[in-house]
């Protein structure tokens, strides 16, 4: 097996951390098997229930990471009073009760590590072959339309959820709809990469803008309604966006900016969080919200429209957002970040505005549904025709522009097709109440499918390179290879989605900031120790 790039201390750190966890998990599984094979003791202490706690109630400070069967078990007073680093000590000493209690967490970490090792084998070794991308328009649209037909036949579903605002089944921009929206866009986005379908480049730009629009819409809706600006919520949000990609950067030795969707969504999520979090007790006042939204526009104009300001602000963060494509080494290191973030610099604010007026629009729709039939049909027809006309004009005069010219107009016009789609998708109660659940399911794992495609569906072979090749598990049979690699790729992406959430529950407590900070400090110390050992291991052979 030949490795295509040098081994780094971070990669060795990952290996040094994964091996003991794998050993501990296997030992925990053995202990659990041994325990379950023994006769159950009727009067065992394990079966005792703590007196004074209501049935089905578990105190937050008594929760452990993840326990057998996904359940929770009260921690003993001795465990609560022990040293902050006692879990690490118990892990290193292979404490049997600790391993059994945390068996599922160890299993999740082990599976996550093994999957990342599979990423490395696929993309950084010669174990599997590569093949070149080819575009066939007929095949491309055949596969996509076939998926739509299969999804419509097998996963068509009508929803009757109630609106949190009106309590009625208005379902304007409901969760099922937005997840379906993400799903069908993601399929085209991925196929665009796999088949090198450059002719739909402008459409892909719109899809990415729609994702960023949803970042503004979804985060605004959550913070405006829930008013939860806690450290725990912030940490959970950052974990969801960056946990998986951080380990990909470590294991594959890639820059954060290679996966540009992640820093983009992180930035705009932080901007929504900051804009609503500052003076959040005044968010209900319309004038205050108008000032906040105006301030967002002014900040964007200052950073992206005024020459030199972007570089001045982001130069201190070069270590995080710098990127050099091996195929284009002469470009400035901040060029990619400037280009990617600049394309969608306004659309997240549009998403916030739409979220703010969401209850108002729902009330209008509620009144519209109660009007006389002929008037209702007339109004809906007028809205539909107006949306189609605007969409046609945008398509003729903006979308058809060449790639370079279109990118200049995109930041200022991407809201048009998004708004047209929203109008048409919600034109009637019947249309907005259904969804194709297959696409909605795919919409839930867009982050994982986006990141995973670089390494187990496509190939780049070297750090920071764009994936110009395809992973080939069945050489010389492109369609069979597409079928097999896609099946593995989607399965792995779904598992990574599940594991990310499982480990989030384990390490990011929702109501215990002290334990959250403890976990963060512990993780930093562990990484520091592992990285130091790795650096020494790599330096010793050079010194001999």
Coordinates of C-alpha atoms in Angstrom, one line a residue:
X1 CA 0.0 0.0 0.0
X2 CA 1.4 3.3 -1.1
X3 CA 0.5 6.5 0.7
X4 CA 0.2 9.6 -1.5
X5 CA 1.2 12.3 1.0
X6 CA 3.5 12.6 4.0
X7 CA 2.3 11.6 7.5
X8 CA 1.6 14.5 9.8
X9 CA 1.6 14.8 13.6
X10 CA -2.1 15.4 13.6
X11 CA -2.7 12.1 11.7
X12 CA -0.5 10.2 14.2
X13 CA -2.4 11.9 17.0
X14 CA -5.6 10.6 15.6
X15 CA -4.2 7.0 15.4
X16 CA -2.8 7.2 18.9
X17 CA -6.1 8.3 20.2
X18 CA -8.2 5.8 18.3
X19 CA -6.2 2.6 19.1
X20 CA -6.8 2.7 22.9
X21 CA -10.5 3.6 22.4
X22 CA -10.9 0.6 20.1
X23 CA -9.3 -1.7 22.6
X24 CA -11.4 -0.3 25.4
X25 CA -14.6 -0.7 23.4
X26 CA -13.8 -4.3 22.5
X27 CA -13.0 -5.1 26.1
X28 CA -16.3 -3.4 27.1
X29 CA -18.2 -5.5 24.7
X30 CA -16.5 -8.6 26.2
X31 CA -17.4 -7.5 29.7
X32 CA -21.0 -6.9 28.7
X33 CA -21.3 -10.3 27.0
X34 CA -19.8 -11.9 30.1
X35 CA -22.2 -9.9 32.3
X36 CA -25.3 -10.8 30.3
X37 CA -24.4 -14.5 30.2
X38 CA -24.4 -14.7 34.0
X39 CA -27.7 -15.5 35.8
X40 CA -29.5 -12.3 37.0
X41 CA -29.3 -11.6 40.7
X42 CA -32.7 -10.7 42.0
X43 CA -31.3 -8.6 44.9
X44 CA -28.4 -7.1 43.0
X45 CA -27.6 -3.5 43.6
X46 CA -27.9 -2.8 39.9
X47 CA -31.7 -3.3 40.3
X48 CA -32.1 -0.8 43.1
X49 CA -33.9 2.4 42.2
X50 CA -32.9 5.7 43.9
X51 CA -35.6 6.8 46.3
X52 CA -37.0 10.2 45.9
X53 CA -36.9 10.6 42.2
X54 CA -40.1 10.6 40.2
X55 CA -40.7 7.7 37.8
X56 CA -39.1 8.5 34.4
X57 CA -37.2 11.5 35.8
X58 CA -33.4 11.8 35.7
X59 CA -31.6 14.7 37.3
X60 CA -29.2 16.4 34.8
X61 CA -26.2 16.3 37.1
X62 CA -26.6 12.6 37.5
X63 CA -26.3 11.9 33.8
X64 CA -23.4 10.0 32.5
X65 CA -22.1 10.1 28.9
X66 CA -24.0 7.3 27.2
X67 CA -24.9 4.1 28.8
X68 CA -25.8 0.6 27.8
X69 CA -28.9 0.5 25.7
X70 CA -29.0 4.2 25.3
X71 CA -30.5 4.6 28.8
X72 CA -29.4 6.7 31.7
X73 CA -28.1 5.6 35.1
X74 CA -27.6 7.7 38.2
X75 CA -24.1 8.4 39.1
X76 CA -23.0 7.5 42.6
X77 CA -22.1 10.2 45.2
X78 CA -18.6 8.9 45.1
X79 CA -18.4 9.5 41.4
X80 CA -19.7 13.0 41.7
X81 CA -17.2 14.0 44.3
X82 CA -14.2 12.4 42.6
X83 CA -11.6 14.3 40.7
X84 CA -12.5 16.1 37.4
X85 CA -10.1 13.8 35.5
X86 CA -11.3 10.6 37.1
X87 CA -13.1 9.4 33.9
X88 CA -9.7 9.6 32.1
X89 CA -8.0 7.8 34.9
X90 CA -10.7 5.1 34.9
X91 CA -10.4 4.8 31.2
X92 CA -6.6 4.4 31.3
X93 CA -6.9 1.9 34.1
X94 CA -9.6 0.0 32.2
X95 CA -12.0 0.2 35.1
X96 CA -14.6 -2.4 34.2
X97 CA -17.7 -0.7 35.6
X98 CA -16.7 2.5 33.7
X99 CA -16.2 0.7 30.4
X100 CA -19.5 -1.1 30.7
X101 CA -21.4 2.1 31.6
X102 CA -19.9 3.9 28.6
X103 CA -19.9 1.1 26.2
X104 CA -22.1 2.8 23.6
X105 CA -20.0 6.0 23.7
X106 CA -16.8 3.9 23.1
X107 CA -18.6 2.1 20.3
X108 CA -19.6 5.4 18.7
X109 CA -16.1 6.8 18.9
X110 CA -14.6 3.6 17.5
X111 CA -17.1 3.5 14.6
X112 CA -16.4 7.2 13.9
X113 CA -12.7 6.6 13.9
X114 CA -12.9 3.5 11.6
X115 CA -15.0 5.4 9.1
X116 CA -12.4 8.2 9.0
X117 CA -9.7 5.6 8.5
X118 CA -11.8 4.3 5.5
X119 CA -11.8 7.9 4.2
X120 CA -8.0 7.9 4.4
X121 CA -7.6 4.6 2.6
X122 CA -9.9 5.6 -0.2
X123 CA -8.4 9.0 -0.8
X124 CA -4.8 8.8 0.3
X125 CA -3.6 5.3 -0.7
X126 CA -3.5 3.2 -3.8
X127 CA -5.7 0.4 -2.4
X128 CA -8.5 1.5 -4.7
X129 CA -8.3 2.7 -8.3
X130 CA -9.4 6.0 -9.7
X131 CA -11.4 6.9 -12.8
X132 CA -12.1 10.1 -14.8
X133 CA -15.3 12.1 -14.7
X134 CA -17.5 12.0 -17.8
X135 CA -20.6 14.0 -18.5
X136 CA -23.5 12.6 -20.5
X137 CA -26.6 14.9 -20.4
X138 CA -29.0 12.1 -21.2
X139 CA -27.7 9.8 -18.4
X140 CA -27.5 12.7 -16.0
X141 CA -31.1 13.8 -16.3
X142 CA -32.3 10.2 -16.7
X143 CA -30.9 9.3 -13.3
X144 CA -32.2 12.4 -11.6
X145 CA -35.7 12.1 -13.0
X146 CA -35.8 8.4 -12.2
X147 CA -35.0 9.2 -8.6
X148 CA -37.8 11.8 -8.5
X149 CA -40.3 9.2 -10.0
X150 CA -39.2 6.5 -7.5
X151 CA -39.4 9.0 -4.6
X152 CA -42.9 10.1 -5.7
X153 CA -44.1 6.5 -5.9
X154 CA -42.6 5.3 -2.7
X155 CA -42.3 8.3 -0.3
X156 CA -45.1 10.7 -1.1
X157 CA -46.7 11.8 2.1
X158 CA -49.3 14.4 3.1
X159 CA -48.7 16.2 6.4
X160 CA -51.3 17.6 8.8
X161 CA -49.0 19.4 11.2
X162 CA -50.3 22.4 13.1
X163 CA -48.6 25.8 12.8
X164 CA -46.9 27.0 16.1
X165 CA -48.3 30.5 15.4
X166 CA -51.9 30.0 14.3
X167 CA -52.5 26.4 15.5
X168 CA -53.9 25.6 12.1
X169 CA -52.6 23.4 9.2
X170 CA -51.3 26.3 7.1
X171 CA -47.8 24.6 6.9
X172 CA -46.2 27.6 5.2
X173 CA -42.4 26.7 4.8
X174 CA -42.8 23.8 7.2
X175 CA -39.9 21.6 8.2
X176 CA -40.9 18.7 5.9
X177 CA -40.9 21.1 3.0
X178 CA -37.5 22.7 3.7
X179 CA -35.9 19.3 4.3
X180 CA -37.3 18.1 1.0
X181 CA -36.0 21.3 -0.6
X182 CA -32.5 20.6 0.8
X183 CA -32.7 17.0 -0.4
X184 CA -33.5 17.5 -4.1
X185 CA -31.0 20.3 -4.3
X186 CA -28.3 18.2 -2.7
X187 CA -28.8 15.4 -5.1
X188 CA -28.2 17.7 -8.1
X189 CA -25.3 19.4 -6.3
X190 CA -23.6 16.0 -5.8
X191 CA -24.4 14.8 -9.3
X192 CA -22.9 18.1 -10.6
X193 CA -19.6 17.1 -8.9
X194 CA -19.7 13.4 -9.8
X195 CA -20.4 13.9 -13.5
X196 CA -18.7 17.3 -13.9
X197 CA -21.9 18.8 -15.2
X198 CA -20.5 22.3 -15.6
X199 CA -23.5 23.4 -17.7
X200 CA -25.6 23.7 -14.5
X201 CA -23.0 25.8 -12.7
X202 CA -25.4 28.8 -12.2
X203 CA -28.1 26.5 -10.8
X204 CA -25.6 25.2 -8.2
X205 CA -24.8 28.7 -7.2
X206 CA -28.6 29.2 -6.5
X207 CA -28.7 25.9 -4.5
X208 CA -25.8 27.1 -2.3
X209 CA -27.5 30.4 -1.8
X210 CA -30.7 28.6 -0.8
X211 CA -28.8 26.6 1.8
X212 CA -27.4 29.9 3.2
X213 CA -30.9 31.4 3.1
X214 CA -32.1 28.5 5.2
X215 CA -29.3 29.2 7.7
X216 CA -30.6 32.7 8.2
X217 CA -34.3 31.5 8.2
X218 CA -33.8 28.5 10.5
X219 CA -31.5 30.1 13.1
X220 CA -33.6 33.4 13.2
X221 CA -36.8 31.3 13.8
X222 CA -35.1 29.3 16.6
X223 CA -33.6 32.3 18.5
X224 CA -36.5 34.6 17.9
X225 CA -39.1 32.1 19.2
X226 CA -37.1 30.1 21.8
X227 CA -34.9 33.0 23.0
X228 CA -32.2 30.4 23.9
X229 CA -28.8 32.1 23.7
X230 CA -27.2 29.7 26.2
X231 CA -23.6 28.5 26.0
X232 CA -24.9 24.9 25.6
X233 CA -27.1 25.8 22.6
X234 CA -24.2 27.6 21.0
X235 CA -21.8 24.7 21.6
X236 CA -24.4 22.2 20.1
X237 CA -24.7 24.4 17.1
X238 CA -21.0 24.6 16.5
X239 CA -20.6 20.9 17.1
X240 CA -23.2 20.1 14.4
X241 CA -21.4 22.3 11.9
X242 CA -17.8 21.6 12.7
X243 CA -17.2 18.3 14.5
X244 CA -17.1 16.0 11.5
X245 CA -15.2 18.5 9.3
X246 CA -12.6 19.1 11.9
X247 CA -11.6 15.5 12.1
X248 CA -11.6 15.3 8.3
X249 CA -9.1 18.2 8.3
X250 CA -7.0 16.3 10.8
X251 CA -7.1 12.8 9.2
X252 CA -6.8 14.0 5.6
X253 CA -4.5 16.9 6.3
X254 CA -6.8 19.3 4.5
X255 CA -7.5 23.0 5.0
X256 CA -10.8 24.0 6.6
X257 CA -11.6 26.0 3.5
X258 CA -11.5 22.9 1.2
X259 CA -15.0 22.2 2.7
X260 CA -16.1 25.8 2.2
X261 CA -19.7 25.2 3.0
X262 CA -18.8 24.6 6.6
X263 CA -17.0 27.9 7.3
X264 CA -19.7 29.7 5.3
X265 CA -22.5 28.3 7.4
X266 CA -20.5 28.8 10.6
X267 CA -19.9 32.5 9.8
X268 CA -23.5 33.3 8.9
X269 CA -24.8 31.3 11.8
X270 CA -22.6 33.3 14.1
X271 CA -23.8 36.5 12.5
X272 CA -27.4 35.5 13.1
X273 CA -26.6 34.5 16.6
X274 CA -24.8 37.8 17.3
X275 CA -27.4 40.0 15.7
X276 CA -30.3 38.5 17.8
X277 CA -28.2 37.8 20.9
X278 CA -27.2 41.4 21.4
X279 CA -29.9 43.2 23.4
X280 CA -32.1 40.1 22.8
X281 CA -34.7 41.3 25.4
X282 CA -35.7 44.0 22.9
X283 CA -36.2 41.6 19.9
X284 CA -40.0 41.8 20.1
X285 CA -39.9 45.6 19.3
X286 CA -40.2 46.1 15.6
X287 CA -38.1 49.2 15.4
X288 CA -35.2 47.4 17.2
X289 CA -35.4 44.5 14.8
X290 CA -35.4 46.9 11.9
X291 CA -32.2 48.5 13.3
X292 CA -30.6 45.1 13.7
X293 CA -31.4 44.0 10.2
X294 CA -30.2 47.3 8.8
X295 CA -27.0 46.9 10.8
X296 CA -26.5 43.4 9.3
X297 CA -26.7 45.0 5.8
X298 CA -24.3 47.7 6.8
X299 CA -21.7 45.3 8.2
X300 CA -21.9 43.2 5.0
X301 CA -21.5 46.3 2.8
X302 CA -18.5 47.4 4.9
X303 CA -16.7 44.1 4.8
X304 CA -17.4 42.9 1.3
X305 CA -18.1 46.1 -0.8
X306 CA -15.4 48.4 0.5
X307 CA -12.0 47.5 -1.0
X308 CA -9.4 46.4 1.5
X309 CA -11.7 45.9 4.5
X310 CA -12.2 42.2 3.9
X311 CA -8.4 41.5 3.9
X312 CA -7.9 43.7 7.0
X313 CA -10.6 41.9 9.0
X314 CA -9.8 38.4 8.0
X315 CA -5.9 38.5 7.9
X316 CA -5.7 37.6 11.7
X317 CA -7.8 34.5 10.9
X318 CA -5.7 33.3 8.0
X319 CA -4.7 30.2 9.9
X320 CA -8.4 29.2 9.8
X321 CA -9.7 30.3 6.4
X322 CA -6.5 30.3 4.2
X323 CA -6.5 28.0 1.3
X324 CA -4.2 27.3 -1.6
X325 CA -5.4 25.0 -4.4
X326 CA -2.4 22.9 -5.6
X327 CA -3.6 23.5 -9.1
X328 CA -3.6 27.3 -8.6
X329 CA -0.7 28.1 -6.2
X330 CA -0.4 31.7 -7.3
X331 CA -3.7 32.9 -5.9
X332 CA -3.8 34.8 -2.6
X333 CA -4.5 32.6 0.4
X334 CA -7.7 34.5 1.2
X335 CA -9.0 34.5 -2.4
X336 CA -11.2 31.4 -1.9
X337 CA -12.7 32.6 1.3
X338 CA -13.4 36.1 -0.2
X339 CA -15.0 34.5 -3.3
X340 CA -17.1 31.9 -1.5
X341 CA -18.4 34.0 1.3
X342 CA -18.9 37.0 -1.0
X343 CA -21.2 35.2 -3.3
X344 CA -23.8 34.7 -0.6
X345 CA -23.1 37.7 1.6
X346 CA -26.6 39.1 1.6
X347 CA -28.9 36.0 1.3
X348 CA -28.7 35.0 4.9
X349 CA -30.2 38.4 5.9
X350 CA -33.0 37.8 3.4
X351 CA -33.6 34.5 5.2
X352 CA -33.8 36.4 8.5
X353 CA -36.3 38.8 7.1
X354 CA -38.5 36.0 5.7
X355 CA -38.4 34.3 9.1
X356 CA -39.4 37.5 10.9
X357 CA -42.4 38.0 8.7
X358 CA -43.3 34.3 8.7
X359 CA -46.1 34.6 11.2
X360 CA -47.6 37.6 9.3
X361 CA -47.6 35.7 6.0
X362 CA -49.2 32.7 7.8
X363 CA -52.0 35.0 9.0
X364 CA -52.5 36.3 5.4
X365 CA -52.6 32.7 4.1
X366 CA -55.1 31.8 6.8
X367 CA -57.4 34.6 5.8
X368 CA -56.9 33.7 2.1
X369 CA -58.0 30.1 2.8
X370 CA -61.2 31.4 4.5
X371 CA -62.2 33.7 1.6
X372 CA -64.8 32.8 -1.0
X373 CA -63.7 30.2 -3.5
X374 CA -63.6 32.3 -6.7
X375 CA -61.7 35.1 -5.0
X376 CA -59.3 32.7 -3.5
X377 CA -58.6 31.1 -6.8
X378 CA -58.2 34.5 -8.5
X379 CA -55.7 35.7 -5.9
X380 CA -53.6 32.5 -6.0
X381 CA -53.6 32.5 -9.8
X382 CA -52.4 36.1 -9.8
X383 CA -49.6 35.3 -7.3
X384 CA -48.6 32.2 -9.3
X385 CA -48.6 34.0 -12.7
X386 CA -46.6 36.9 -11.2
X387 CA -44.0 34.5 -9.7
X388 CA -43.7 32.6 -13.0
X389 CA -43.3 35.9 -14.9
X390 CA -40.6 37.1 -12.5
X391 CA -38.9 33.7 -12.7
X392 CA -38.9 33.7 -16.5
X393 CA -37.4 37.2 -16.7
X394 CA -34.7 36.2 -14.2
X395 CA -33.9 33.1 -16.2
X396 CA -33.7 34.9 -19.5
X397 CA -31.6 37.9 -18.3
X398 CA -29.6 36.6 -15.4
X399 CA -29.4 32.8 -15.3
X400 CA -28.4 32.5 -18.9
X401 CA -25.3 34.7 -18.4
X402 CA -21.9 33.1 -18.6
X403 CA -20.3 31.9 -15.4
X404 CA -18.0 34.9 -14.8
X405 CA -20.7 37.5 -15.5
X406 CA -23.4 35.6 -13.6
X407 CA -21.2 35.5 -10.4
X408 CA -21.1 39.3 -10.4
X409 CA -24.9 39.5 -10.3
X410 CA -25.5 36.5 -8.0
X411 CA -25.1 38.2 -4.6
X412 CA -27.8 40.8 -5.6
X413 CA -30.2 38.5 -7.5
X414 CA -30.1 35.1 -5.8
X415 CA -33.1 36.0 -3.6
X416 CA -35.3 36.1 -6.8
X417 CA -35.4 32.4 -7.7
X418 CA -35.6 31.5 -4.1
X419 CA -38.6 33.7 -3.6
X420 CA -40.2 32.4 -6.8
X421 CA -39.8 28.8 -5.6
X422 CA -41.3 29.6 -2.2
X423 CA -44.3 31.2 -3.8
X424 CA -45.0 28.3 -6.1
X425 CA -44.2 25.6 -3.5
X426 CA -46.7 27.2 -1.1
X427 CA -49.3 28.4 -3.6
X428 CA -52.0 26.2 -2.1
X429 CA -52.8 24.2 1.0
X430 CA -52.6 20.9 -1.0
X431 CA -49.3 21.7 -2.6
X432 CA -47.5 22.8 0.6
X433 CA -48.9 19.9 2.7
X434 CA -47.2 17.1 0.9
X435 CA -43.5 16.2 0.7
X436 CA -41.4 13.4 -0.8
X437 CA -39.9 11.9 2.3
X438 CA -37.0 10.3 0.5
X439 CA -35.7 13.7 -0.4
X440 CA -36.5 15.0 3.1
X441 CA -34.4 12.2 4.5
X442 CA -31.5 13.1 2.2
X443 CA -32.0 16.7 3.3
X444 CA -31.2 15.8 6.9
X445 CA -27.7 14.5 6.0
X446 CA -26.6 17.2 3.6
X447 CA -23.6 18.2 5.7
X448 CA -22.3 14.6 5.8
X449 CA -22.9 13.9 2.1
X450 CA -21.2 17.2 1.2
X451 CA -18.0 16.4 3.2
X452 CA -17.9 12.7 2.5
X453 CA -18.2 13.1 -1.3
X454 CA -14.6 14.4 -1.4
X455 CA -13.1 11.2 -0.1
X456 CA -15.3 8.1 -0.6
X457 CA -17.2 9.0 -3.7
X458 CA -14.7 11.3 -5.5
X459 CA -10.9 11.4 -5.1
X460 CA -8.2 14.1 -4.9
X461 CA -5.3 11.9 -3.6
X462 CA -3.3 14.9 -2.2
X463 CA -4.1 17.4 0.6
X464 CA -6.2 20.5 -0.4
X465 CA -6.7 19.4 -4.0
X466 CA -10.1 19.6 -5.6
X467 CA -11.6 16.1 -6.2
X468 CA -11.1 15.8 -10.0
X469 CA -11.3 11.9 -10.0
X470 CA -13.8 9.3 -9.1
X471 CA -13.3 6.5 -6.6
X472 CA -13.3 3.2 -8.6
X473 CA -14.2 0.0 -6.7
X474 CA -15.3 -1.8 -9.9
X475 CA -12.8 -0.7 -12.7
X476 CA -14.1 -0.6 -16.3
X477 CA -17.7 -0.8 -15.2
X478 CA -18.7 2.9 -14.6
X479 CA -22.4 2.4 -13.9
X480 CA -21.9 -0.6 -11.6
X481 CA -19.1 1.4 -9.9
X482 CA -21.5 4.3 -9.5
X483 CA -24.1 2.1 -8.0
X484 CA -21.7 0.5 -5.5
X485 CA -19.8 3.6 -4.4
X486 CA -23.0 5.6 -4.1
X487 CA -24.6 2.9 -1.9
X488 CA -21.6 2.9 0.4
X489 CA -21.3 6.6 0.4
X490 CA -24.9 7.3 1.4
X491 CA -24.8 4.6 4.1
X492 CA -21.5 6.0 5.6
X493 CA -22.9 9.5 5.4
X494 CA -26.0 8.5 7.3
X495 CA -24.0 6.7 9.9
X496 CA -21.8 9.8 10.4
X497 CA -24.9 11.9 10.9
X498 CA -26.1 9.5 13.6
X499 CA -22.7 9.3 15.2
X500 CA -22.3 13.1 15.2
X501 CA -25.6 13.4 17.1
X502 CA -24.8 10.5 19.4
X503 CA -21.4 12.0 20.4
X504 CA -23.0 15.5 20.7
X505 CA -25.4 14.1 23.4
X506 CA -22.4 12.4 25.1
X507 CA -20.1 15.4 25.3
X508 CA -22.2 18.5 24.9
X509 CA -24.6 18.6 27.9
X510 CA -27.7 20.8 27.4
X511 CA -28.0 22.2 30.9
X512 CA -24.6 21.9 32.5
X513 CA -22.2 24.6 31.5
X514 CA -19.6 23.5 34.1
X515 CA -19.4 20.0 32.6
X516 CA -19.3 21.5 29.1
X517 CA -16.3 23.6 29.9
X518 CA -14.7 20.6 31.7
X519 CA -15.2 18.5 28.6
X520 CA -13.7 21.2 26.4
X521 CA -10.6 21.7 28.5
X522 CA -10.2 17.9 28.8
X523 CA -10.4 17.5 25.0
X524 CA -7.8 20.3 24.5
X525 CA -5.4 18.6 27.0
X526 CA -5.8 15.2 25.4
X527 CA -5.2 16.6 22.0
X528 CA -2.1 18.5 23.3
X529 CA -0.6 15.4 24.8
X530 CA -1.3 13.2 21.8
X531 CA 0.1 15.9 19.4
X532 CA 3.2 16.2 21.5
X533 CA 3.8 12.5 21.5
X534 CA 3.1 12.3 17.7
X535 CA 5.6 15.1 17.0
X536 CA 8.3 13.3 19.1
X537 CA 7.6 10.0 17.3
X538 CA 8.0 11.6 13.9
X539 CA 11.1 13.5 14.9
X540 CA 13.0 10.6 16.5
X541 CA 13.6 8.7 13.2
X542 CA 15.0 11.9 11.6
X543 CA 17.4 12.4 14.5
X544 CA 18.8 8.9 14.4

